[in-house]
mmCIF file of C-alpha atoms in Angstrom:
data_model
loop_
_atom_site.group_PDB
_atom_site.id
_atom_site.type_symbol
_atom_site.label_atom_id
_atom_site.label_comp_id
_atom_site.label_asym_id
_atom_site.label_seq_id
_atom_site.Cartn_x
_atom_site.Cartn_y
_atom_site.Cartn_z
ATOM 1 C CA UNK A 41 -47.587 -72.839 45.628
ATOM 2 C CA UNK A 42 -47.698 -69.978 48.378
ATOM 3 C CA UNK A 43 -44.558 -69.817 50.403
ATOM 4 C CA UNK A 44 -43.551 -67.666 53.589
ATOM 5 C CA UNK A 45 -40.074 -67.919 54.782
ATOM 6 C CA UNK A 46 -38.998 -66.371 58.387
ATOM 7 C CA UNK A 47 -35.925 -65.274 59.404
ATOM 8 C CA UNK A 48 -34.297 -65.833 61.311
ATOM 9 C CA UNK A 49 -35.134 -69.286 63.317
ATOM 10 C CA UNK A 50 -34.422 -68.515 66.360
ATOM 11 C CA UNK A 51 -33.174 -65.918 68.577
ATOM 12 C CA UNK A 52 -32.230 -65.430 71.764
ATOM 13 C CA UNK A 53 -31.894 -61.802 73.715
ATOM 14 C CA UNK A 54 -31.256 -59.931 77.442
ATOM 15 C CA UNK A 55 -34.106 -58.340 78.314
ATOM 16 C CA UNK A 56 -34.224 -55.002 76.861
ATOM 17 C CA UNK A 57 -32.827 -55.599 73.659
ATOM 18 C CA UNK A 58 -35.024 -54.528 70.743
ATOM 19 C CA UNK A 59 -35.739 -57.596 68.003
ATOM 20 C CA UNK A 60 -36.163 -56.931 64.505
ATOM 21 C CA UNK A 61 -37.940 -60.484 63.281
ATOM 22 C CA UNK A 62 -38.455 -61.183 59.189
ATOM 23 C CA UNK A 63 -40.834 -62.657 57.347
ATOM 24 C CA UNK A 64 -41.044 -63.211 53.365
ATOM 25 C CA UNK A 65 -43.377 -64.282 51.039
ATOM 26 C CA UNK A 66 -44.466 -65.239 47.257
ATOM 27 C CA UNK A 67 -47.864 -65.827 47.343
ATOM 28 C CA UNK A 68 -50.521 -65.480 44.175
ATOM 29 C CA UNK A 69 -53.128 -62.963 44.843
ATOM 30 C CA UNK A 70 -51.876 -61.647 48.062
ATOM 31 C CA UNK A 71 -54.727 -59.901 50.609
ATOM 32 C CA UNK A 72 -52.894 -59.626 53.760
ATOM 33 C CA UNK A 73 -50.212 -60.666 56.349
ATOM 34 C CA UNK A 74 -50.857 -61.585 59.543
ATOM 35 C CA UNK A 75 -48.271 -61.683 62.718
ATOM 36 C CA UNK A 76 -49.241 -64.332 65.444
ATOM 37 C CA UNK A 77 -47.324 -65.251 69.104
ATOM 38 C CA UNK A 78 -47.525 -68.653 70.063
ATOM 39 C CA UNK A 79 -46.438 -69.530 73.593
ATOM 40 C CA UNK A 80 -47.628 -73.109 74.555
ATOM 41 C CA UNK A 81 -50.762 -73.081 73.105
ATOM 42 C CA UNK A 82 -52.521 -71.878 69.930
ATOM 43 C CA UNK A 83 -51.576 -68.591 67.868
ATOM 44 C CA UNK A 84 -52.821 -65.338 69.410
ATOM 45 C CA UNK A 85 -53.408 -62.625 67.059
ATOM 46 C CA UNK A 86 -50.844 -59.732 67.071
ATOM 47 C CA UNK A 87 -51.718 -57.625 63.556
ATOM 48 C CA UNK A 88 -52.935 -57.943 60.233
ATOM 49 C CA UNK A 89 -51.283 -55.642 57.805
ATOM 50 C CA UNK A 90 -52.829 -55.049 54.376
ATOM 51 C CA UNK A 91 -51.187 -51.462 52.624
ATOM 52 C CA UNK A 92 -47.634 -50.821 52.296
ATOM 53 C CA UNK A 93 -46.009 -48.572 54.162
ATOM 54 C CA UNK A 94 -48.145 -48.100 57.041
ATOM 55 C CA UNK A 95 -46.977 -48.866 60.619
ATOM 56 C CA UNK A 96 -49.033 -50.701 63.308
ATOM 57 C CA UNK A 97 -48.298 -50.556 66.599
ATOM 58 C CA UNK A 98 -49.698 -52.128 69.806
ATOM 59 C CA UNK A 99 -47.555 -51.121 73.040
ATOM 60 C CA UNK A 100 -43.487 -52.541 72.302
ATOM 61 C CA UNK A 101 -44.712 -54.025 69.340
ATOM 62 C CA UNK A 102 -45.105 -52.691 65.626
ATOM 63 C CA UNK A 103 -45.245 -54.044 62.335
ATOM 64 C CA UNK A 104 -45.254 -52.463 58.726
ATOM 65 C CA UNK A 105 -45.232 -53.909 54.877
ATOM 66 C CA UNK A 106 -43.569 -53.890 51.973
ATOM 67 C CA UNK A 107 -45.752 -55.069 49.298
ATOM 68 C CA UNK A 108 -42.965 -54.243 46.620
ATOM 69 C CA UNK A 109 -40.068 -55.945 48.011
ATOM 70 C CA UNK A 110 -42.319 -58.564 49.240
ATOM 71 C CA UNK A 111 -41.530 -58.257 53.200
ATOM 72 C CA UNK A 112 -42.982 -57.366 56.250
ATOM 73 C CA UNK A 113 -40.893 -57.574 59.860
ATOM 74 C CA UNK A 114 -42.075 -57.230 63.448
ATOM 75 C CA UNK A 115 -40.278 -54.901 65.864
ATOM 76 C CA UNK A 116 -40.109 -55.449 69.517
ATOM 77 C CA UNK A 117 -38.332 -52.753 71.735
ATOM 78 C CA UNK A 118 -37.320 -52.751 75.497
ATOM 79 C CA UNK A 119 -38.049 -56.910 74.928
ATOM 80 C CA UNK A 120 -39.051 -58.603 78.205
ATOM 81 C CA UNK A 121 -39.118 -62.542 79.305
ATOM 82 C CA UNK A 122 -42.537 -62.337 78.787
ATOM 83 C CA UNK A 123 -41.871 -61.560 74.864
ATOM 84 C CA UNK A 124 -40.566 -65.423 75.041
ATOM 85 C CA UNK A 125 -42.449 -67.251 72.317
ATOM 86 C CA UNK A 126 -42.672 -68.334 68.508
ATOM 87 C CA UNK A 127 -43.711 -65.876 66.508
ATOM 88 C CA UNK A 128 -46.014 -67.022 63.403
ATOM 89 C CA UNK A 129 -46.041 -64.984 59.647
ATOM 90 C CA UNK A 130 -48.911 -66.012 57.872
ATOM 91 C CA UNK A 131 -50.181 -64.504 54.445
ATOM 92 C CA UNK A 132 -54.088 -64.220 53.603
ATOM 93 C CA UNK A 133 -54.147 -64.762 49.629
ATOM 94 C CA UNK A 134 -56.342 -65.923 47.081
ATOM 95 C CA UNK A 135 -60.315 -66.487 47.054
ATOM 96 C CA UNK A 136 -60.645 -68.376 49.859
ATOM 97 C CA UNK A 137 -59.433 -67.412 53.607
ATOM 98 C CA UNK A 138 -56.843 -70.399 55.048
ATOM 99 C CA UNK A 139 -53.626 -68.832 55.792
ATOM 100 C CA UNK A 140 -50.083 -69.894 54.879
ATOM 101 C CA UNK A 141 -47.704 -69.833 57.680
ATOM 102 C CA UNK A 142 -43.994 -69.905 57.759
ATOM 103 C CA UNK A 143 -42.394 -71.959 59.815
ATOM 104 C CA UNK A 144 -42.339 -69.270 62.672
ATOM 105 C CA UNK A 145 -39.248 -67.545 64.826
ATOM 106 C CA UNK A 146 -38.545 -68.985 68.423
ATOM 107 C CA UNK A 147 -37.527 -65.600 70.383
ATOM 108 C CA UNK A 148 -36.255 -66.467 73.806
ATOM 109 C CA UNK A 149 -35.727 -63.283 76.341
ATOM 110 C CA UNK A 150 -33.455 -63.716 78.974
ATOM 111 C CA UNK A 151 -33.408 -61.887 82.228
ATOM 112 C CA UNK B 177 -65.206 -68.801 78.032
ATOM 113 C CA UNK B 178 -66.651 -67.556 74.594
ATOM 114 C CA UNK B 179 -63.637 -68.561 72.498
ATOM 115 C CA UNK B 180 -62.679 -71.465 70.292
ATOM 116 C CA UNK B 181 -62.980 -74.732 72.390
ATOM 117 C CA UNK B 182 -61.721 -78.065 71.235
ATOM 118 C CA UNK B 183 -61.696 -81.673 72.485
ATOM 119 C CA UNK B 184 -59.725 -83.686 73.863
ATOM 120 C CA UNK B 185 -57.174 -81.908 74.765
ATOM 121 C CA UNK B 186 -54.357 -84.877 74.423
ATOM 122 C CA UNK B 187 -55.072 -88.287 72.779
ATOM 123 C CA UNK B 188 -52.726 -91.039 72.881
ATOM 124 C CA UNK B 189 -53.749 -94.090 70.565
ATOM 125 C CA UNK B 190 -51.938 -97.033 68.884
ATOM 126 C CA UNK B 191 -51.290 -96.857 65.230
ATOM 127 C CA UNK B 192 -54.002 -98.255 62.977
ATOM 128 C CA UNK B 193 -57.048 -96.875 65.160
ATOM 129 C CA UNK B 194 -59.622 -94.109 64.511
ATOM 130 C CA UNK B 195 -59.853 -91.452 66.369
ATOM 131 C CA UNK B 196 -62.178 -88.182 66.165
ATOM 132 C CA UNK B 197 -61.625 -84.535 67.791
ATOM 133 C CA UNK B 198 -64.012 -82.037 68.001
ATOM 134 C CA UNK B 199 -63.754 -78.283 67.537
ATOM 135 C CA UNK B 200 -66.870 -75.432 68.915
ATOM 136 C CA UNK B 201 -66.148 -72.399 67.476
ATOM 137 C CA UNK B 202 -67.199 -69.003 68.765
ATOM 138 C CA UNK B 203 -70.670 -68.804 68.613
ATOM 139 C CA UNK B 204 -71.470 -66.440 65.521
ATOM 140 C CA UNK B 205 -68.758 -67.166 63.441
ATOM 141 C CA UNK B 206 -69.263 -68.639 60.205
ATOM 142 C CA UNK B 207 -65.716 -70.026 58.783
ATOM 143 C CA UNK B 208 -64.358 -72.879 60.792
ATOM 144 C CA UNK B 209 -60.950 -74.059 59.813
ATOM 145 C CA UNK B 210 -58.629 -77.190 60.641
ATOM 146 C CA UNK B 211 -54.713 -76.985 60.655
ATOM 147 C CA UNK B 212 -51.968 -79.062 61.313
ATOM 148 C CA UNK B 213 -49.243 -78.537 63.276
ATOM 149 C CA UNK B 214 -45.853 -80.165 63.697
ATOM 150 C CA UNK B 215 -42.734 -79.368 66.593
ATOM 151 C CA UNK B 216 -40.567 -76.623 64.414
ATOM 152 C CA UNK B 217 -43.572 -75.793 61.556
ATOM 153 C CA UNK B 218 -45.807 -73.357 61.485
ATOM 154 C CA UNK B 219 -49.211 -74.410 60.875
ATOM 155 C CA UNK B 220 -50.343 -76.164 57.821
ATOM 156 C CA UNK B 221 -54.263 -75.631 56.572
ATOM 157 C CA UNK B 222 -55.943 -78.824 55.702
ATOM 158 C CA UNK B 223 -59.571 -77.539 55.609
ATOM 159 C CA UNK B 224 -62.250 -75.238 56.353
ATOM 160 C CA UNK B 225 -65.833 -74.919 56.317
ATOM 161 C CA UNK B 226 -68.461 -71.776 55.475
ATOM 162 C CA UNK B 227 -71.562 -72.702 57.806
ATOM 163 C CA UNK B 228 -72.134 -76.959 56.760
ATOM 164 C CA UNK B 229 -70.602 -76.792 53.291
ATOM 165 C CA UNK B 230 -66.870 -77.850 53.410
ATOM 166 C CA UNK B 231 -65.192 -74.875 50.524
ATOM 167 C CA UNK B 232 -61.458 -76.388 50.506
ATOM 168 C CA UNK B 233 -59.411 -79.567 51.285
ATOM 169 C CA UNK B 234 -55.969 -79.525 51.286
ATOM 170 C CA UNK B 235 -53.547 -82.190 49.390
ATOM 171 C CA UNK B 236 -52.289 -82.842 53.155
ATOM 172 C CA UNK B 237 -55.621 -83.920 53.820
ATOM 173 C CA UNK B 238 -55.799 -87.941 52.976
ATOM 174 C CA UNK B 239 -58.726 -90.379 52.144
ATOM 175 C CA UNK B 240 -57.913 -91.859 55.796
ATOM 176 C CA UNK B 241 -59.273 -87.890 57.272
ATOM 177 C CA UNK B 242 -62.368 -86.580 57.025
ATOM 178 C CA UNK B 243 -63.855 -83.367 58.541
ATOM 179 C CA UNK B 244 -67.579 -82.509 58.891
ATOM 180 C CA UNK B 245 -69.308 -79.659 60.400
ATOM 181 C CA UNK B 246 -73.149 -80.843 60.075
ATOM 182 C CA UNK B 247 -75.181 -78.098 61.593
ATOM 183 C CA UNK B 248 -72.611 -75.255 60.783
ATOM 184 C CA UNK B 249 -71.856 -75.377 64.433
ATOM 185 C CA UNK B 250 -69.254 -77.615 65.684
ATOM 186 C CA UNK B 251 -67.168 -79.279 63.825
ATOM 187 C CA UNK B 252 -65.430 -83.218 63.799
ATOM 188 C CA UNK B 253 -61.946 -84.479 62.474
ATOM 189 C CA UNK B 254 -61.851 -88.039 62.431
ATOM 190 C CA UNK B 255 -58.589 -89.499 61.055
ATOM 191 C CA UNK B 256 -58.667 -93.570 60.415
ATOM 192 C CA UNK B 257 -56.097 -95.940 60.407
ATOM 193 C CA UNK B 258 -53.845 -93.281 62.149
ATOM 194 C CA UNK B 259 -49.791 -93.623 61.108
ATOM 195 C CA UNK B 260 -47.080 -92.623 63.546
ATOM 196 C CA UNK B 261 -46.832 -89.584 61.062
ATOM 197 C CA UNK B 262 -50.240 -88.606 62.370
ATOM 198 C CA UNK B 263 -48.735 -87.012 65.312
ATOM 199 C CA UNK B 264 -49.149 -83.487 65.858
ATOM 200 C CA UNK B 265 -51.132 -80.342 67.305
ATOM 201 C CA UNK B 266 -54.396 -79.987 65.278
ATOM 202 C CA UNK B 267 -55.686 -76.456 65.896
ATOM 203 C CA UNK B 268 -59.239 -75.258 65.065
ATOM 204 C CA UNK B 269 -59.738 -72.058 64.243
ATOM 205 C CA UNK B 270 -62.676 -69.872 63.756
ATOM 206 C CA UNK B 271 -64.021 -66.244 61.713
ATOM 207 C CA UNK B 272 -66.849 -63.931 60.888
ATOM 208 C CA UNK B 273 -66.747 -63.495 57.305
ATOM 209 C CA UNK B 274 -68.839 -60.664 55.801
ATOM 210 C CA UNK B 275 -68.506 -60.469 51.944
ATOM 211 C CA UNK B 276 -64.932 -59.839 51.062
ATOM 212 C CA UNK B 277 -63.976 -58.516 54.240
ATOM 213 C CA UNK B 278 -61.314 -60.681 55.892
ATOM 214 C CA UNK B 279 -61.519 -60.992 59.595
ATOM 215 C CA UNK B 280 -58.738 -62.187 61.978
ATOM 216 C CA UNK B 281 -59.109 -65.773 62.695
ATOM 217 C CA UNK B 282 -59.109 -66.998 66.034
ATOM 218 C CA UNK B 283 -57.488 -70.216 67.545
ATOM 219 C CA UNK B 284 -58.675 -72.766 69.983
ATOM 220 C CA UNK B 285 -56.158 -74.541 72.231
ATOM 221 C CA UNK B 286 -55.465 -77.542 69.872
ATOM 222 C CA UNK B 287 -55.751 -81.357 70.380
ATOM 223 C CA UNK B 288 -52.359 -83.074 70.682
ATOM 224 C CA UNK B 289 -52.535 -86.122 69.248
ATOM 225 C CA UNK B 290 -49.420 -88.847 69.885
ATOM 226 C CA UNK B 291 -49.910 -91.497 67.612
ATOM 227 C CA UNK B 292 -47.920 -95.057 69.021
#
């Protein structure tokens, strides 16, 4: 069965810390990894990361994968209150396209 | 609003009744999925749909649920009998699938569903 574990749980910061979040997986037939925020309402799309090595980046946030070790981890610098939210690993893998999610990091930012 | 809509928003119903949510996805997209959600979890698939033909059901998805999508438009969850451990967030989501291409999927706001 696919699994994706995130570490860790939960976190809590001061604004303008930087947040290293993890997220781990063993998954047949992997495609791609997907990073979601999730204030109080469904999953908004952050990246999708499909080749090793290779950094996205949108703004404070970035993202890259590890295909070998089986890892991927989402960076957030110069965090803000704003950045308060769970944050959702999900792996694309197999024939079809439903996504396995991990259980998802609750980041809290204080001022 | 061009995104993923779904409806009601909240239900609130007594164990052992039927209830039914609805999900409009963005217009052109082609996959329509259903998930699960629970406080603490991440989002658990239970089934999705390319145009009208339902491709998957997950083992989380019981003989009391059923899902249809009958014009590959919209879509309906109806869940009978409902058990207090029916409670949760189900989220409808939506993609454009072009051969093996995978495309981001995007979320609607989720039904909350409280289950008495």
């Amino acid at each position: 069965e696919d699994k994706v574990v995130q570490s860790p749980l939960s976190l809590v910061v001061h604004e303008g810390d930087t947040v290293t979040l993890n997220c781990s997986y063993e998954v047949t037939n992997f495609r791609s990894l997907l990073w979601y925020k999730q204030e109080k309402k469904a999953p908004t799309f952050l990246f999708m990361l499909t080749s090793s090595g290779i950094e996205k980046k949108s703004g404070r946030l970035s993202s890259i994968l590890d295909k070998k070790e089986l890892f991927s981890i989402l960076n957030i610098t110069a965090t803000q209150t704003g950045d308060s939210a769970v944050y959702l690993c999900a792996v694309w893998a197999g024939a079809n396209s439903k996504l396995t999610f991990g259980k998802g990091i609750t980041l809290s930012v204080r001022p | 609003d061009t995104g993923v809509s779904q409806d009601p928003r909240h239900k609130i119903t007594k164990r052992g009744q039927n209830v039914t949510f609805r999900c409009d996805p963005i217009s052109e997209h082609n996959r329509l999925y259903w998930y699960r959600q629970t406080l603490g979890q991440g989002p658990e698939f239970l089934t999705y749909f390319q145009n009208e033909a339902q491709l998957e059901k997950s083992r989380l998805l019981s003989d009391r649920f059923s899902a249809e999508r009958p014009k590959g438009s919209f879509s309906t969850l109806e869940i009978q009998r409902t058990e207090q451990g029916d409670s949760a967030m189900y989220l409808c989501a939506s993609s454009l699938i072009r051969g093996k291409a995978y495309n981001e999927q995007f979320f609607g706001p989720g039904t909350r569903l409280t289950v008495l």
